[in-house]
Short mmCIF file of C-alpha atoms in Angstrom, two decimals:
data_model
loop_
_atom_site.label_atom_id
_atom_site.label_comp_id
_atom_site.label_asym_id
_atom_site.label_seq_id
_atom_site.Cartn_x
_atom_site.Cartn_y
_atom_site.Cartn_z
CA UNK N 1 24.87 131.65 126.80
CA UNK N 2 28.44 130.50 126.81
CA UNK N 3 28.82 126.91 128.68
CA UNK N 4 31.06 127.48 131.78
CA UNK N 5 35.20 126.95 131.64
CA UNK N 6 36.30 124.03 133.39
CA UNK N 7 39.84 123.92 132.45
CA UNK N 8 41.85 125.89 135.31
CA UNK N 9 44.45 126.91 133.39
CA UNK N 10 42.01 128.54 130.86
CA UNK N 11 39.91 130.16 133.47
CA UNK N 12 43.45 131.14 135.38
CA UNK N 13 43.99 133.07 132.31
CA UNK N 14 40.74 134.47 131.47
CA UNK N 15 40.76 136.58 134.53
CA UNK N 16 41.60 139.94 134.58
CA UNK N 17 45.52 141.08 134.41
CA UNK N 18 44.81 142.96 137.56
CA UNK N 19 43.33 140.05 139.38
CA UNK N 20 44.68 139.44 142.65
CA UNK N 21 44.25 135.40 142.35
CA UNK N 22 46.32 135.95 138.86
CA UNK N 23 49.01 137.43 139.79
CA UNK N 24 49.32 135.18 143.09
CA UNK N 25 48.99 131.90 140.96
CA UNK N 26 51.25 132.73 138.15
CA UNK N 27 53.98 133.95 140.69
CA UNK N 28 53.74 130.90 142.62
CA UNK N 29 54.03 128.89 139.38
CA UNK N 30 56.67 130.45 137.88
CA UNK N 31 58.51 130.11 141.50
CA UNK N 32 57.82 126.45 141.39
CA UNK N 33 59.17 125.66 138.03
CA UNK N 34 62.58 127.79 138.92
CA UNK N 35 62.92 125.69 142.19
CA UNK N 36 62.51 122.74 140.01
CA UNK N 37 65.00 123.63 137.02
CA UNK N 38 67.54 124.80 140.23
CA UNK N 39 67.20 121.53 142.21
CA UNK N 40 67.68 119.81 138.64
CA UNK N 41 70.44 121.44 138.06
CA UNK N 42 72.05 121.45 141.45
CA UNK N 43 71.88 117.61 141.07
CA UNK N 44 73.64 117.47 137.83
CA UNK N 45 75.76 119.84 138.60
CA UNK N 46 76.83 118.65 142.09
CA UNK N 47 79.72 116.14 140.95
CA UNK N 48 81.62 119.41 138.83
CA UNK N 49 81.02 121.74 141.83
CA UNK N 50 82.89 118.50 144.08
CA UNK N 51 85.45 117.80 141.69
CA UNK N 52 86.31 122.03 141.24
CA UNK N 53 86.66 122.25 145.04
CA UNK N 54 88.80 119.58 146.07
CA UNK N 55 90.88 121.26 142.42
CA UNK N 56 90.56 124.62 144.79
CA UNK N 57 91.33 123.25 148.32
CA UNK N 58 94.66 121.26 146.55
CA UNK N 59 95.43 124.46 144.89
CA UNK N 60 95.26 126.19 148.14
CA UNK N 61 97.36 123.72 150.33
CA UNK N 62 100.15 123.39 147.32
CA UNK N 63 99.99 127.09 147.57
CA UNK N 64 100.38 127.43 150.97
CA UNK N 65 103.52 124.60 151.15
CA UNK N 66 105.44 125.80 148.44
CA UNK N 67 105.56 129.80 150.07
CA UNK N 68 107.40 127.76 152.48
CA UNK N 69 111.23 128.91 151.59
CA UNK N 70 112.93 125.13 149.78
CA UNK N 71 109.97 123.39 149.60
CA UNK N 72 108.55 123.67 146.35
CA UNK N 73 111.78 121.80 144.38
CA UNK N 74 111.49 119.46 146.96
CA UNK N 75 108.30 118.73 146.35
CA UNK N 76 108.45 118.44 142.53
CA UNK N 77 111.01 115.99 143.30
CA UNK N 78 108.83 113.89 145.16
CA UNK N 79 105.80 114.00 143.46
CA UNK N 80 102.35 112.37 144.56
CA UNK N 81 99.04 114.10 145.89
CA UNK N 82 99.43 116.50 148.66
CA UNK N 83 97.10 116.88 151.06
CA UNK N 84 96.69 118.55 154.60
CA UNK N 85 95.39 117.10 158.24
CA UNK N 86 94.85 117.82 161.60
CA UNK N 87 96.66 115.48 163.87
CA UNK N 88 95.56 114.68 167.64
CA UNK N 89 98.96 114.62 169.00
CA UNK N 90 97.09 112.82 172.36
CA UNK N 91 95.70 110.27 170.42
CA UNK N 92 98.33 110.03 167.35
CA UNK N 93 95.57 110.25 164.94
CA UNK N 94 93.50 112.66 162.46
CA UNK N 95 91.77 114.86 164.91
CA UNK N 96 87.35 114.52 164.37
CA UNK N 97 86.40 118.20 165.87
CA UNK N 98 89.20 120.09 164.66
CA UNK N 99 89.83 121.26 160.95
CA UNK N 100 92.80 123.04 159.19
CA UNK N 101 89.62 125.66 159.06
CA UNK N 102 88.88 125.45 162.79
CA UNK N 103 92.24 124.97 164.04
CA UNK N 104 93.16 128.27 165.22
CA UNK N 105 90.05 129.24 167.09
CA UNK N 106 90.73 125.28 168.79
CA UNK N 107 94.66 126.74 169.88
CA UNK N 108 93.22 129.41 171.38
CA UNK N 109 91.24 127.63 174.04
CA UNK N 110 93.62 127.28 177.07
CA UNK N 111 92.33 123.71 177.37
CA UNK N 112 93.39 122.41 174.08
CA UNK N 113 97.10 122.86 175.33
CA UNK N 114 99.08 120.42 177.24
CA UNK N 115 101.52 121.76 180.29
CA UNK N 116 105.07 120.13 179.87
CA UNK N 117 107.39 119.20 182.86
CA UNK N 118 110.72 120.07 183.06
CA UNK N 119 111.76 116.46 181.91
CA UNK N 120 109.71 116.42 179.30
CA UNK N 121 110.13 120.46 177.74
CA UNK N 122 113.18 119.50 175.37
CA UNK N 123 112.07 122.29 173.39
CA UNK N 124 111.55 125.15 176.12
CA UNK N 125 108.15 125.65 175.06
CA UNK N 126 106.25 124.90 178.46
CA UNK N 127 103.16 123.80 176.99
CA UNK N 128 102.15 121.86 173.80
CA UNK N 129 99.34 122.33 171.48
CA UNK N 130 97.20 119.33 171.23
CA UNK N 131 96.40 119.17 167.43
CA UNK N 132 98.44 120.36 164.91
CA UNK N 133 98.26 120.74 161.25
CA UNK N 134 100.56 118.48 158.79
CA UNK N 135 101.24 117.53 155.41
CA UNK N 136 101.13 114.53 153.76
CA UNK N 137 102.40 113.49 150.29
CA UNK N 138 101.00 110.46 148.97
CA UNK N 139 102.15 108.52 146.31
CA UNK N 140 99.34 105.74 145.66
CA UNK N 141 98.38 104.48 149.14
CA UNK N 142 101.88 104.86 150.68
CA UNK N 143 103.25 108.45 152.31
CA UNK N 144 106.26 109.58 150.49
CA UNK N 145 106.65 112.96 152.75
CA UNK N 146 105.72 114.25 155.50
CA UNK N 147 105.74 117.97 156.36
CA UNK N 148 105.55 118.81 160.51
CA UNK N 149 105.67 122.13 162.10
CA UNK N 150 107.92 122.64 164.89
CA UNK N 151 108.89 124.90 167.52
CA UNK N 152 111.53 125.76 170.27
CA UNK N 153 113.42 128.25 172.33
CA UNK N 154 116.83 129.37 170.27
CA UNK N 155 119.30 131.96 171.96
CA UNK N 156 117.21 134.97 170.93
CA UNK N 157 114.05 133.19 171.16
CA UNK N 158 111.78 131.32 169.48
CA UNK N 159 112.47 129.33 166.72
CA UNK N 160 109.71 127.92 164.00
CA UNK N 161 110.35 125.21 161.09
CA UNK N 162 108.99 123.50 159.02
CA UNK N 163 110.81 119.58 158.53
CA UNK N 164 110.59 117.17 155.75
CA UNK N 165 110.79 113.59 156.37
CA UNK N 166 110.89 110.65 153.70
CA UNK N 167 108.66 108.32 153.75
CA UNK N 168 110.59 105.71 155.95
CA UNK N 169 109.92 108.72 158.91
CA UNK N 170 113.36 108.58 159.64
CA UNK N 171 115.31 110.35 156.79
CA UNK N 172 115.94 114.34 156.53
CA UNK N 173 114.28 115.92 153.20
CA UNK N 174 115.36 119.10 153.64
CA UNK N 175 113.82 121.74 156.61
CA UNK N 176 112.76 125.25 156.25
CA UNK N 177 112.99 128.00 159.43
CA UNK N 178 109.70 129.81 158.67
CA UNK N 179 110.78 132.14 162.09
CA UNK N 180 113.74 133.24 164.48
CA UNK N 181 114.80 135.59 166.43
CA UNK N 182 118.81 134.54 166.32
CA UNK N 183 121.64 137.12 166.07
CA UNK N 184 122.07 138.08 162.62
CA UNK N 185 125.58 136.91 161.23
CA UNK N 186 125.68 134.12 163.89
CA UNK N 187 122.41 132.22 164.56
CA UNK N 188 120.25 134.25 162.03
CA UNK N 189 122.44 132.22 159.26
CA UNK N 190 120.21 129.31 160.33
CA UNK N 191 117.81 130.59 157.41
CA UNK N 192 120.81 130.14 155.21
CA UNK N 193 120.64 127.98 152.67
CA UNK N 194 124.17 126.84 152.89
CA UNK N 195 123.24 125.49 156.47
CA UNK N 196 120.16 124.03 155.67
CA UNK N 197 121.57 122.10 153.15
CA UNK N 198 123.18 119.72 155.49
CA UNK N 199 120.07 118.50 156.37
CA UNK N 200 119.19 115.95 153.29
CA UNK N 201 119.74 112.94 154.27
CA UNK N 202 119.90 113.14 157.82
CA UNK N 203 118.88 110.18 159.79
CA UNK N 204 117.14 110.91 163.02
CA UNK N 205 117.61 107.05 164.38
CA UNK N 206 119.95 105.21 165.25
CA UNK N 207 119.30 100.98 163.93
CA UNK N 208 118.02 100.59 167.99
CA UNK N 209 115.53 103.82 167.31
CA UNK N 210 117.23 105.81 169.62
CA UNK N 211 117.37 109.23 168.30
CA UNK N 212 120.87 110.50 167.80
CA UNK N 213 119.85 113.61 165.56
CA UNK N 214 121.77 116.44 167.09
CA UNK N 215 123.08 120.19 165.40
CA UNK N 216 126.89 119.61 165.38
CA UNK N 217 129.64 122.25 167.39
CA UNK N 218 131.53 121.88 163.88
CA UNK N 219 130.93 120.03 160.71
CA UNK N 220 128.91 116.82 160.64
CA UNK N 221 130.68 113.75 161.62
CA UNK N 222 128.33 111.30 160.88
CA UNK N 223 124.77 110.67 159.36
CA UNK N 224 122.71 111.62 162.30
CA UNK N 225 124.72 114.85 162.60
CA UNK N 226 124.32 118.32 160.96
CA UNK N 227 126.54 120.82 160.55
CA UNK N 228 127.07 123.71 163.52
CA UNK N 229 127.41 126.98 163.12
CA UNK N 230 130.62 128.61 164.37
CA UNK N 231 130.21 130.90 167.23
CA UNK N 232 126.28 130.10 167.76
CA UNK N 233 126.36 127.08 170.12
CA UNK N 234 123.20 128.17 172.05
CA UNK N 235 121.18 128.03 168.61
CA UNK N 236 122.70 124.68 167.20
CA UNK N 237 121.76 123.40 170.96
CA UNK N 238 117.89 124.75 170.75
CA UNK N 239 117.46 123.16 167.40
CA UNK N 240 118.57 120.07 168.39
CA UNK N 241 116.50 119.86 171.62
CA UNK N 242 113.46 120.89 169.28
CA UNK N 243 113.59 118.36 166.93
CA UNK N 244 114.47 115.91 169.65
CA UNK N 245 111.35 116.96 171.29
CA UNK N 246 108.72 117.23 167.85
CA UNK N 247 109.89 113.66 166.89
CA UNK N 248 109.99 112.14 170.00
CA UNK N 249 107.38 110.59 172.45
CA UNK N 250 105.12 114.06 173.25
CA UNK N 251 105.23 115.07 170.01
CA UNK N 252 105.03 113.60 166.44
CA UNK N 253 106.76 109.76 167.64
CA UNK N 254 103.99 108.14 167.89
CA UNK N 255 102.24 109.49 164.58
CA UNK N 256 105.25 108.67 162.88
CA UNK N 257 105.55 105.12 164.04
CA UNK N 258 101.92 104.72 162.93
CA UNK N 259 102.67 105.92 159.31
CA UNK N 260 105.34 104.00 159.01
CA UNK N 261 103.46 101.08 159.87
CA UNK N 262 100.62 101.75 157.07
CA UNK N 263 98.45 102.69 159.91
CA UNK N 264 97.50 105.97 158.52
#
């Protein structure tokens, strides 16, 4: 008589193929050494899978800047790491609740809007978002552009744009209307690029830091000055008042001052 089997793994396989027990076991072992060779190779693999999104999510953001009508030369000109953030125009700071991902389901709660007085509404916009979504050019640890949104009330209506800064926060890069409703021929040609090219190399500031940027009735006459466009006063005025109002105290000031200063 045969001496009994005391290795498990021989008496595992000495039972029948049809054996409940066997086919249990062997299924729960093979499951085991899968969830082992996937957690191995989820660890190993974990620094490639990093390094291939941030590739994606840089991809994505250069993507999404340069569809923006001027911007792409400008930013080959620049050069540096671009990257994207939500600001906390309350707190002049990178917003903690709010993503680029979660930013538009955050705009449309009523609360996460500001009400403007009539002192205050440069723009005509009668309320403010409270975060917003930038971009940032770095070269090395210091900003070398800055890409902010903007909106305002034109003659026909509303007016978006998208302005470049330099990284002193004080110099024109170039701007881009992403949206108007203007009078084609008259304050449509603000999409021109003829007009926009006055832009370069405006300064908003005066050497106090008063801002002095203002949309000309005629051509520029000095360096915080653009160029107007004949017969569209209304639409010089509205762009003026917006970019008055995005880069001054209740909008983007305060961020700005903070870059400028290191700070962010």
């Amino acid at each position: 008589m045969a001496g009994r089997e005391w290795n498990p793994l021989r008496r595992l396989l000495a039972l029948p193929n049809e054996s409940r027990a066997k086919t249990i076991l062997v299924a729960f072992l093979v499951s085991a050494v899968c969830a082992a060779l996937v957690s191995g190779a989820t660890v190993l693999l974990r620094p490639i899978q990093a390094a291939n999104r941030a590739a994606e999510e840089q991809a994505r953001i250069a993507a999404l800047v340069e569809g923006i009508p001027g911007m792409a030369a400008l930013l080959e000109q620049s050069g540096g790491t671009l990257s994207t953030v939500v600001i906390d125009l309350d707190r002049s700071r990178a917003a903690t609740e709010v993503t680029p991902a979660t930013l538009d389901a955050a705009l449309g709660d009523p609360g996460n809007w500001t009400a403007l007085d009539p002192a205050q509404d440069l723009a005509g916009l009668g309320h403010r978002p409270n975060f917003a979504q930038i971009y940032l050019l770095r070269d090395g640890d210091d900003v070398s552009l800055v890409l902010l949104p903007l909106s305002g009330q034109g003659y026909g209506g509303r007016i978006d744009a998208i302005l470049a800064l330099k990284g002193d926060m004080n110099t024109v890069a170039g701007i881009a209307i992403t949206g108007h409703s203007e009078t084609p021929g008259l304050g449509g040609r603000i999409q021109e690029a003829s007009w926009r090219s006055s832009f370069p190399g405006t300064e908003l500031r005066d050497e106090g830091g008063d801002m002095r940027f203002r949309v000309a009735r005629g051509p520029a006459s000095d360096v915080h000055e653009v160029d107007g466009i004949t017969g569209a006063t209304r639409t010089g005025r509205g762009v003026t008042q917006m970019v008055r109002f995005w880069l001054g105290p209740d909008g983007y000031g305060p961020l700005l001052g903070a870059i400028d200063r290191g700070e962010f």
